[in-house]
XYZ file of N, CA and C in Angstrom:
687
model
N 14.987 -8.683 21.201
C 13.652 -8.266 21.575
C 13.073 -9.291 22.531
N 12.461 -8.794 23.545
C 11.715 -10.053 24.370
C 10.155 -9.493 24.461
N 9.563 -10.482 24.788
C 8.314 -10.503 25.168
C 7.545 -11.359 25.892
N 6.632 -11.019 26.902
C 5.814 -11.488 27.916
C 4.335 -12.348 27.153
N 4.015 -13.539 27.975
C 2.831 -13.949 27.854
C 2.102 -13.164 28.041
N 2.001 -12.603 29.199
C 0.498 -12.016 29.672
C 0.180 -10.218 29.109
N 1.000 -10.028 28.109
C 1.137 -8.734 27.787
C 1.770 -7.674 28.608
N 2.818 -8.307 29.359
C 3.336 -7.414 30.387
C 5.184 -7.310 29.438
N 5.686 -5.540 29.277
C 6.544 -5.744 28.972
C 7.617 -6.501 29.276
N 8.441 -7.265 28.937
C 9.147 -7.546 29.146
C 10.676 -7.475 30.074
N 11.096 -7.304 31.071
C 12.762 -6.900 31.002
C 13.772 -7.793 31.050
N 14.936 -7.651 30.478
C 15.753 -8.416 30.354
C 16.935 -7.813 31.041
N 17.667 -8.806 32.046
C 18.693 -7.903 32.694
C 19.943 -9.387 32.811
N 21.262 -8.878 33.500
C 22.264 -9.905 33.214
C 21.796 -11.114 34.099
N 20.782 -10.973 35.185
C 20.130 -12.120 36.100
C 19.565 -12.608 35.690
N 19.196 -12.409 34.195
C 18.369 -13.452 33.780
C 17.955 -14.023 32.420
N 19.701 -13.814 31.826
C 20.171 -14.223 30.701
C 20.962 -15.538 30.604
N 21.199 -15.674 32.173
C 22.326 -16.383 32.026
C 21.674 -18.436 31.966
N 20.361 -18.283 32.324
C 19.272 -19.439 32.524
C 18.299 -19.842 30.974
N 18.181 -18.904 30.320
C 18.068 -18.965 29.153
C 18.036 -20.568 28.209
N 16.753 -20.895 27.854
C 16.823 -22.250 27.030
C 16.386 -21.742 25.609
N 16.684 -22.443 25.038
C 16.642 -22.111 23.285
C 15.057 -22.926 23.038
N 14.990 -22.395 22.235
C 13.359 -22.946 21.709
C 13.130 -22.405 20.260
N 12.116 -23.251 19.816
C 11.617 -22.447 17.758
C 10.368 -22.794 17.920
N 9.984 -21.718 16.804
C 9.057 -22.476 16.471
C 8.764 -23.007 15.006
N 7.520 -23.498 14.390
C 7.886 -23.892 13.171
C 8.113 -23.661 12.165
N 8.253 -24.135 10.825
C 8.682 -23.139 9.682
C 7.056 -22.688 9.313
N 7.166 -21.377 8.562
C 6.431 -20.466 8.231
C 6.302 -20.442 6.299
N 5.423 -20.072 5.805
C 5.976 -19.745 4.524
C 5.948 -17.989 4.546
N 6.344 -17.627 3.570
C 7.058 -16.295 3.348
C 5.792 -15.580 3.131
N 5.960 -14.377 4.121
C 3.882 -13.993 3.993
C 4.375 -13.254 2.600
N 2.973 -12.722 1.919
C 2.235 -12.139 0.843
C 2.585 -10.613 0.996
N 3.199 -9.914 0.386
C 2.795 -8.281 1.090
C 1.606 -7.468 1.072
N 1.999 -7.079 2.257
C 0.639 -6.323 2.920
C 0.415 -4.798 1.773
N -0.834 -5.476 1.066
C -0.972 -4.050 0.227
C -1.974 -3.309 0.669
N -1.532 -2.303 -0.078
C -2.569 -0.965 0.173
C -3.023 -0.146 -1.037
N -4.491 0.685 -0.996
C -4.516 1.247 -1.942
C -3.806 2.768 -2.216
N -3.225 2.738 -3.260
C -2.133 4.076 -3.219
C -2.923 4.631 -4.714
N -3.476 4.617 -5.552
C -4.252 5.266 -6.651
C -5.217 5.500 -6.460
N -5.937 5.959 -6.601
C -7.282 6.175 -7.470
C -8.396 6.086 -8.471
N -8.801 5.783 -9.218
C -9.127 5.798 -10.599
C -9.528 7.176 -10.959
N -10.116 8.375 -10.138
C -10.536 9.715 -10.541
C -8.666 10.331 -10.687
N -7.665 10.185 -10.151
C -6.586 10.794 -10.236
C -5.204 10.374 -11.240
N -5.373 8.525 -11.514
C -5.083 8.036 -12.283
C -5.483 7.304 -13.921
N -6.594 8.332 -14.443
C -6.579 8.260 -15.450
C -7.358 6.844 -15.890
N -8.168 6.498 -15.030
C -9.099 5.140 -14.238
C -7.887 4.483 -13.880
N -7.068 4.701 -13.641
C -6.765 3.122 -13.401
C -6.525 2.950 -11.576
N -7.114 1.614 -10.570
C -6.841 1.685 -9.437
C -5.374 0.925 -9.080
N -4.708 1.255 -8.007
C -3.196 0.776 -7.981
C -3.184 0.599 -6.351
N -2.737 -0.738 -6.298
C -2.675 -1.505 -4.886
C -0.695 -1.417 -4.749
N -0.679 -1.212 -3.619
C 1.204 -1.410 -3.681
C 1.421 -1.752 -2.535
N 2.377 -3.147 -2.699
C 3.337 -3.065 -0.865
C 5.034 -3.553 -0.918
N 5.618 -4.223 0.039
C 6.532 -4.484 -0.306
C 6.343 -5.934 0.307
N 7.876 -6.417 -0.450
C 7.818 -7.775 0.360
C 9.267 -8.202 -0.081
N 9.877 -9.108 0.449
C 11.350 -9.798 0.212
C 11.290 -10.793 -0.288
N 11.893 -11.519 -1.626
C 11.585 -12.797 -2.090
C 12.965 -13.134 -2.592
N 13.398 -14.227 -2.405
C 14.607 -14.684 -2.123
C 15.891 -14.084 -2.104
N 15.941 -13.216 -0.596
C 17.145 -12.156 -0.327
C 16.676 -10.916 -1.056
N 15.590 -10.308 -2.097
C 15.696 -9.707 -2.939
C 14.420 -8.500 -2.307
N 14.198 -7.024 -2.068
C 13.037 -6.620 -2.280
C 12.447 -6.055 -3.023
N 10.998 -6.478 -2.979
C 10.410 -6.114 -4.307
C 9.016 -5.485 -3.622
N 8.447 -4.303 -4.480
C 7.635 -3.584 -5.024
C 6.703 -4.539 -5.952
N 5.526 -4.953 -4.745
C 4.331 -5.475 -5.566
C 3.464 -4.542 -5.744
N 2.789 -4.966 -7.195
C 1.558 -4.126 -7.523
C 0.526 -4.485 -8.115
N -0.337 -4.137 -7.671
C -2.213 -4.513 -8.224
C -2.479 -3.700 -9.208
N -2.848 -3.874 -10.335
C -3.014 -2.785 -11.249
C -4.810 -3.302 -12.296
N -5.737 -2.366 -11.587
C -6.811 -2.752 -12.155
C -7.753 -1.776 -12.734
N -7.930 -2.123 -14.040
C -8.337 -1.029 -14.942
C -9.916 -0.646 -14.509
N -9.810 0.198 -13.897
C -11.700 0.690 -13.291
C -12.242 1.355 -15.032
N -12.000 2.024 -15.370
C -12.229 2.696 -16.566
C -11.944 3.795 -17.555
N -10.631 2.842 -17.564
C -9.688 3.124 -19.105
C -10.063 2.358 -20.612
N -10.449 2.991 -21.450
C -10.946 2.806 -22.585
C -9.373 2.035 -23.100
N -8.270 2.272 -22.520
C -7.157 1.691 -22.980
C -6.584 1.086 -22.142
N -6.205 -0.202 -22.574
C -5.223 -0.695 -21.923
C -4.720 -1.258 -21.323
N -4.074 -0.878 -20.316
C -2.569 -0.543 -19.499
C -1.939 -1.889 -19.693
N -0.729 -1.652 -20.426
C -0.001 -2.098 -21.281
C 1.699 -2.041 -21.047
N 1.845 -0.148 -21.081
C 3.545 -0.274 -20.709
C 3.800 1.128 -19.708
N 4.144 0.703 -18.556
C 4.008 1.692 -17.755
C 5.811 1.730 -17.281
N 5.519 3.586 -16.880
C 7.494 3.638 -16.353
C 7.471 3.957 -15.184
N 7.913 3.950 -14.116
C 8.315 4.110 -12.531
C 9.597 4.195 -12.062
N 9.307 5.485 -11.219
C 10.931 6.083 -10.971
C 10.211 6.733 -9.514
N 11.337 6.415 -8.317
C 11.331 6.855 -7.342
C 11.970 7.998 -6.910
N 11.496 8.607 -5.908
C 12.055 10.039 -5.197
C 13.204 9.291 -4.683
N 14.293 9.923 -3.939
C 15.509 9.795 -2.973
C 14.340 9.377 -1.656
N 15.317 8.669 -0.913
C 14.488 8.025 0.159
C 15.567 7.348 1.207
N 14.916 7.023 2.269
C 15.726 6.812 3.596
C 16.350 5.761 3.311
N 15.973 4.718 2.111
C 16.701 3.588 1.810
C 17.377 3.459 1.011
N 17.615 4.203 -0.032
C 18.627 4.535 -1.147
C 17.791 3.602 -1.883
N 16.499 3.526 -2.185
C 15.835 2.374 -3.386
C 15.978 2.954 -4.649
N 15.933 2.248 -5.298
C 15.484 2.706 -6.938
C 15.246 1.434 -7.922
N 14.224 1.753 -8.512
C 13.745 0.406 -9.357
C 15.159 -0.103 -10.466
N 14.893 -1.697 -9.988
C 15.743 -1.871 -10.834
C 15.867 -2.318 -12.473
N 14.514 -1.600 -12.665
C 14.025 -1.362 -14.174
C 13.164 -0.857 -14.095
N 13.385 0.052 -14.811
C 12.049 1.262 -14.959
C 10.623 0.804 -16.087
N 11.045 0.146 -16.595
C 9.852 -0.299 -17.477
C 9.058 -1.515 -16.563
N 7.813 -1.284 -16.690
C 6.593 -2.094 -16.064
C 5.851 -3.087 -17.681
N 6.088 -4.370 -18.074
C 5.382 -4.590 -19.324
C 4.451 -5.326 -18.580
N 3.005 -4.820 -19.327
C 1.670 -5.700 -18.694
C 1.151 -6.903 -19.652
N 1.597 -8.305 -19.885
C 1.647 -9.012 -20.658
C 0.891 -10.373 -20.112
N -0.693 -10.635 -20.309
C -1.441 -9.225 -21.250
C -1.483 -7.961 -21.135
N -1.978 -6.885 -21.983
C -2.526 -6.156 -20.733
C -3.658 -5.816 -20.370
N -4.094 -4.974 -19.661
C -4.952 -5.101 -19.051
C -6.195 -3.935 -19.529
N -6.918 -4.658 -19.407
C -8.449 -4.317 -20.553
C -8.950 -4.000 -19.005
N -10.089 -2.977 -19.614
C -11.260 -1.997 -18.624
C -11.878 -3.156 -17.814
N -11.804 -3.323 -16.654
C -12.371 -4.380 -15.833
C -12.327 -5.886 -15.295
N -10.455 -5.734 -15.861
C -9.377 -6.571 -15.073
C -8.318 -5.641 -14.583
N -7.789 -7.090 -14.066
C -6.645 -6.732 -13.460
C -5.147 -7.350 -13.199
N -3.929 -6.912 -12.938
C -2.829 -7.472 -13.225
C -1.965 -7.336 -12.110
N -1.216 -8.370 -11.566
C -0.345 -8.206 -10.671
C 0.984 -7.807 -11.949
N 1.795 -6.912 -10.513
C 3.709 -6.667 -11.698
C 4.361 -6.727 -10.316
N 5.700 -6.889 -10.243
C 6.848 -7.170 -9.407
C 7.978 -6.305 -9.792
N 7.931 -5.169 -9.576
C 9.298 -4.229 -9.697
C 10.658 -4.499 -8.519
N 11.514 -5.048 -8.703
C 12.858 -5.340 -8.054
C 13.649 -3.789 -7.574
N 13.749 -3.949 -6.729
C 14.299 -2.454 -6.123
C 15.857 -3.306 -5.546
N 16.917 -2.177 -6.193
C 18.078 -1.975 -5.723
C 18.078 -0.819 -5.137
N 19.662 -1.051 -4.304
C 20.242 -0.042 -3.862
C 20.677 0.750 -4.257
N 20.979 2.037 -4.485
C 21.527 3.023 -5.227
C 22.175 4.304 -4.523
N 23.238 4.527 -4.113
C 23.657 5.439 -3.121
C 22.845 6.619 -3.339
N 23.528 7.009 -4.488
C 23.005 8.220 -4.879
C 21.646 8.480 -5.152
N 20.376 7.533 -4.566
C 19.345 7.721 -4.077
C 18.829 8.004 -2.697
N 19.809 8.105 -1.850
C 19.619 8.201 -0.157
C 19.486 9.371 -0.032
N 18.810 10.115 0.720
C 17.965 11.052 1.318
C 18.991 10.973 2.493
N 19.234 12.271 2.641
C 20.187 13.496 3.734
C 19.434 13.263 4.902
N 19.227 12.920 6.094
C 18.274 12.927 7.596
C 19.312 13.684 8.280
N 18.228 14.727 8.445
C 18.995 16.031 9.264
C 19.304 15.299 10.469
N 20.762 15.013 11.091
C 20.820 14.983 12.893
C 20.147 15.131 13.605
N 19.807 14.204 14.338
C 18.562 14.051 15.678
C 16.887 13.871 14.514
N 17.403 13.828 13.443
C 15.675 13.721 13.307
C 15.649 12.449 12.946
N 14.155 11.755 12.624
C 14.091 10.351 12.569
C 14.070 10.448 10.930
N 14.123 9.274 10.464
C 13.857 9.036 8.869
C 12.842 8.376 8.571
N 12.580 8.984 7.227
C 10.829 9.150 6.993
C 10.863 7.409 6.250
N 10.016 6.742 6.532
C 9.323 5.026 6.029
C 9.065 5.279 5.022
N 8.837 6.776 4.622
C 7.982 6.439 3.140
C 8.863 6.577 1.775
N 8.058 6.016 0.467
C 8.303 5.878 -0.873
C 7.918 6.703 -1.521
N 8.174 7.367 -2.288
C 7.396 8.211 -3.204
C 7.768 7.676 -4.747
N 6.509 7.663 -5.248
C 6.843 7.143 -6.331
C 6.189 7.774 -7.408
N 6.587 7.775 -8.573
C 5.497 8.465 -10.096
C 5.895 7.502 -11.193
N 4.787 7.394 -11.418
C 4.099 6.191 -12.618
C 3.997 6.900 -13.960
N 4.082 6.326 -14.969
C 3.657 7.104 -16.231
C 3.039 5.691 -17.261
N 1.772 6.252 -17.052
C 1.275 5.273 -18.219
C 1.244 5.669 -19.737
N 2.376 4.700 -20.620
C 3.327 5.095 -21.396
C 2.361 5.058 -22.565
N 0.961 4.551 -22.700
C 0.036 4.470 -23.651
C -0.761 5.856 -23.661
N -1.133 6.357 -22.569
C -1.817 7.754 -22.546
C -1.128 8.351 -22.141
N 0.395 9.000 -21.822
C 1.214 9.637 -21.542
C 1.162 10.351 -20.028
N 0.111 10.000 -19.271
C -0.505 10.384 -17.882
C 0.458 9.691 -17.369
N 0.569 10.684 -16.060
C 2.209 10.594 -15.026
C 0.683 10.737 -13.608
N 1.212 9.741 -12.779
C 0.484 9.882 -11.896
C 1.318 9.338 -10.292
N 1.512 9.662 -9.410
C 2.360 10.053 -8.284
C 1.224 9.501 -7.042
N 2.296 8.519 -5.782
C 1.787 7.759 -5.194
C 3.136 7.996 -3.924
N 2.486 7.413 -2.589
C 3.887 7.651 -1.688
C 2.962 6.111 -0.634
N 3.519 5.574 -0.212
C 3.630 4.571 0.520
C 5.097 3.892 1.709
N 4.143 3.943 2.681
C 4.921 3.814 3.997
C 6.381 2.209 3.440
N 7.586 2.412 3.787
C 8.314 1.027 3.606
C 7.831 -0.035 4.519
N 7.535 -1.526 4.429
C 7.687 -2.748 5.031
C 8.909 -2.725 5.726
N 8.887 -2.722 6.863
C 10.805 -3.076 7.187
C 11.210 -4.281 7.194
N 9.923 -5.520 7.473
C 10.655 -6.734 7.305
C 10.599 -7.421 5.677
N 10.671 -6.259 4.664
C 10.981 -6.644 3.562
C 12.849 -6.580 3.596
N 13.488 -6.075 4.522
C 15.025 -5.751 4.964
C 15.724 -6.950 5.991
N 14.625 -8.013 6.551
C 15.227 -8.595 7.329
C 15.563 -9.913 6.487
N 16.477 -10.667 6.977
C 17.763 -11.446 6.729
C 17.168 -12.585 6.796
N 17.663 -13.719 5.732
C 16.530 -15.141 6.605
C 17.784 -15.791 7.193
N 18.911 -15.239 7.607
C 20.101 -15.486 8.440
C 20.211 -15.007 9.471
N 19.150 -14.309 10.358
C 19.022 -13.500 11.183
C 18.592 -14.089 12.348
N 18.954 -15.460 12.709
C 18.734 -16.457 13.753
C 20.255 -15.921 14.190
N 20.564 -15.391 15.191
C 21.586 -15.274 16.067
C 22.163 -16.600 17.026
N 22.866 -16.865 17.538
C 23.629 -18.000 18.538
C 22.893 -17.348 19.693
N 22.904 -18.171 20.449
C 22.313 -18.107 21.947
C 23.440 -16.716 22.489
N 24.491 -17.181 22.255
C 25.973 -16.628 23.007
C 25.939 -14.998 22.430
N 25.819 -14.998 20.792
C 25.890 -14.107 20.656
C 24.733 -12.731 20.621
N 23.563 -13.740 21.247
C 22.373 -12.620 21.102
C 23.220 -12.153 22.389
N 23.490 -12.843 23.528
C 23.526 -12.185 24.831
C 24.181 -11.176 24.702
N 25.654 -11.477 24.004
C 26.895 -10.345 24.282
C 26.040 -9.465 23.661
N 25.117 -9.190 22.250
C 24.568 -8.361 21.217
C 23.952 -7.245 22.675
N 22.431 -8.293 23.097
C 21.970 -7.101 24.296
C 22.538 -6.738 25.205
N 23.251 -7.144 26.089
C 24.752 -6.721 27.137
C 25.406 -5.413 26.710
N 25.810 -5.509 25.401
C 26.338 -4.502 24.721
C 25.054 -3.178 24.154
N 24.159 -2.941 24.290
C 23.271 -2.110 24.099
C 22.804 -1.312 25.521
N 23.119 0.319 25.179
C 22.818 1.120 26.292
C 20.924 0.803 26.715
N 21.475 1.081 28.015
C 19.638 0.983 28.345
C 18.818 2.248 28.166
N 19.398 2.762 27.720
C 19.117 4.271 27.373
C 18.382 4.453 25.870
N 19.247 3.057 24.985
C 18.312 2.730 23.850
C 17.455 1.665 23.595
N 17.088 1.209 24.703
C 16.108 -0.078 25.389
C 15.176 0.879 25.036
N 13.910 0.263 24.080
C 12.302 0.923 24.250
C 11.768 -0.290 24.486
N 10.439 -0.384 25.078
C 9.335 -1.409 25.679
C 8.313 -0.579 25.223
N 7.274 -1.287 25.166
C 5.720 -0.882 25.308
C 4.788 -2.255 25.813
N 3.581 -1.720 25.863
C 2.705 -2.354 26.309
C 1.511 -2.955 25.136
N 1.046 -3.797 25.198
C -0.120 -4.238 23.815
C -1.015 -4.745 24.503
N -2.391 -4.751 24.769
C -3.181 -5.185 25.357
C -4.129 -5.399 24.597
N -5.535 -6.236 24.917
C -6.655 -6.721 24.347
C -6.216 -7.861 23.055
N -4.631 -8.734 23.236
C -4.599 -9.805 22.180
C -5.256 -10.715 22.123
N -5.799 -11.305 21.218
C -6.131 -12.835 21.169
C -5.335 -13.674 21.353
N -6.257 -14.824 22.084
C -5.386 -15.782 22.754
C -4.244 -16.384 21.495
N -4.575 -16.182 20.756
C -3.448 -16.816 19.193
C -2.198 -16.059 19.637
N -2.417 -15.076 19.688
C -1.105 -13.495 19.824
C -0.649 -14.049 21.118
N -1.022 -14.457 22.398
C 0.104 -14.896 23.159
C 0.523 -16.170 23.745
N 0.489 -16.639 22.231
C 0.666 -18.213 22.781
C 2.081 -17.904 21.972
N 3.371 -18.092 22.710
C 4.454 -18.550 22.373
C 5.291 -18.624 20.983
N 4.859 -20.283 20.911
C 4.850 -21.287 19.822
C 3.803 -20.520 18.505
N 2.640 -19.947 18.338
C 2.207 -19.628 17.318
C 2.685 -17.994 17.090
N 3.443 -16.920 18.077
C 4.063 -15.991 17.641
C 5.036 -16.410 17.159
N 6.255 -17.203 17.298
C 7.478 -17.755 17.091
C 7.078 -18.354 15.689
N 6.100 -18.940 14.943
C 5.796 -19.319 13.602
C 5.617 -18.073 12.727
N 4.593 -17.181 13.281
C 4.248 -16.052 12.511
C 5.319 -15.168 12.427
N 5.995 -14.841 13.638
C 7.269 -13.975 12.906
C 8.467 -14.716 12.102
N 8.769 -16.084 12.281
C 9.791 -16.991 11.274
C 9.146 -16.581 10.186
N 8.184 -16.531 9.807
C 7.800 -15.832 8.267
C 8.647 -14.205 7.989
N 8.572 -13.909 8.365
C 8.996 -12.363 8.600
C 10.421 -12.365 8.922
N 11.375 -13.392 8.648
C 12.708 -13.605 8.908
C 13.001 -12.826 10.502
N 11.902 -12.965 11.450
C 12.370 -12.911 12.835
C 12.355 -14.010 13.589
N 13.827 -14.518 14.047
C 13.697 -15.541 14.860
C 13.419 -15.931 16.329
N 13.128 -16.722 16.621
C 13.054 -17.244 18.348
C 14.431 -17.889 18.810
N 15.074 -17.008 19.677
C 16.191 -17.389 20.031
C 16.068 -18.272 21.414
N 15.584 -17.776 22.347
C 15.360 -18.274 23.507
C 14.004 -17.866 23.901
N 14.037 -19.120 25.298
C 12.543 -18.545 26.316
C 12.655 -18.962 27.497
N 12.446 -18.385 28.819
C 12.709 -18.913 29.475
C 11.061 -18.459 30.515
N 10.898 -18.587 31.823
C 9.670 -18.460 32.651
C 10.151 -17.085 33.194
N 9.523 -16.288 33.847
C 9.572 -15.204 34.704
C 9.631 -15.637 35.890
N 11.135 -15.315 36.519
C 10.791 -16.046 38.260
C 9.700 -15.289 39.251
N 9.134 -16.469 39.837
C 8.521 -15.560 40.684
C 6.606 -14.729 40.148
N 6.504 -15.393 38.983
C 5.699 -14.895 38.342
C 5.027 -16.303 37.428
N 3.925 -16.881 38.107
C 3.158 -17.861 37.348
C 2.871 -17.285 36.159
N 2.793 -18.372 35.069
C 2.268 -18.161 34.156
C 2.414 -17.233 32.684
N 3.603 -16.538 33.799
C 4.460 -15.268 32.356
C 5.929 -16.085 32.338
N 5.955 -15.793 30.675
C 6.971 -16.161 30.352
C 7.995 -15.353 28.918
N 9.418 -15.199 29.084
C 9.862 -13.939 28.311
C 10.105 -14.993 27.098
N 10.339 -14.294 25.900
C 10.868 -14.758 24.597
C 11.600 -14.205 23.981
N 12.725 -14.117 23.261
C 13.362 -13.312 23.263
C 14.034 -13.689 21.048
N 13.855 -12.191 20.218
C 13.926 -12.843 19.182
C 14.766 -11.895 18.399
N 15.201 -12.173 17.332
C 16.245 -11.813 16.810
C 16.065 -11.723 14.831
């Protein structure tokens, strides 16, 4: 992947791979996952439910916020089982224990571990794209209420913290990619934080994306490509 200072896409061609200097930036800690609200309390029986994903050592996991708006009980022992999905996930324990649990007007983080499971992968008809999302159904095992949630996947809960490529071998990697499956876009109105270099190259090392190289744009003050892996 490369990218421009000045918000100008990027291109990368064999003229100008071959000049290429290596650069990092610094270490990052492992961001938090980005949650969202996926419950309700009118549909779940009070209870509200925050969910995202995130990767914690090689492993991904299914975080969850679980806060009792107003349940006279509880929430205590809950079960979760996923639909078939573009990733073949499936929890790798279906039991949720809330220890404590959680009384009308707290709340509890849980960490469900998702494996792989073939025979959870979802069929993607030819030529169509595959769907990001999760579908999931909850059963709170104290009031017997089953309550059903779908949330988009994190993809850099999938990336590698080995995913720093060799200089040599990013090149042959893009060399070897049709330009036909080259996409670019454009991002405009960043803050000056967003195109400074050195502080994108920190924020994505969190996100197990690395900074492989950077070099200047000839011919072009002031823009400069980055290129990450």
């Amino acid at each position: 992947r490369a990218m421009g200072n000045d918000n100008t896409p990027a291109s990368a061609n064999d003229g100008g791979m071959g000049d290429l200097f290596g650069g990092g930036g610094g270490a990052a800690a492992a961001p938090e996952a980005r949650m969202s609200k996926v419950c309700t309390p009118e549909k779940s029986g009070g209870i509200e439910l925050w969910a995202g994903f995130r990767q914690v050592g090689g492993a991904v996991k299914l975080e969850l916020d679980i806060r009792n708006i107003s349940s006279n009980v509880p929430v205590s022992n809950l079960a979760i089982q996923l639909n078939k999905n573009a990733f073949g996930f499936s929890p790798g324990s279906q039991q949720i224990i809330c220890n404590p649990p959680v009384p009308m007007g707290g709340s509890g983080k849980q960490t469900v571990e998702l494996v792989n499971n073939p025979n959870m992968l979802v069929q993607v008809p030819a030529g169509q794209p595959a769907s990001p999302q999760i579908q999931v159904a909850v059963k709170n095992m104290a009031t017997g209420l089953v309550f059903y949630f779908a949330a988009n996947f994190a993809f850099e809960a999938l990336f590698s913290s080995d995913g720093a490529l060799e200089r040599t071998a990013f090149i042959e990697s893009w060399k070897s990619i049709d330009d036909q499956k080259e996409l670019f876009s454009t991002v405009s109105d960043l803050p000056p934080s967003s195109t400074d270099i050195d502080q994108v190259a920190a924020k994505f090392q969190g996100y197990n994306i690395f900074l492989i190289a950077r070099r200047p744009v000839p011919n072009a003050v002031g823009q400069e490509v980055a290129y990450f892996s």
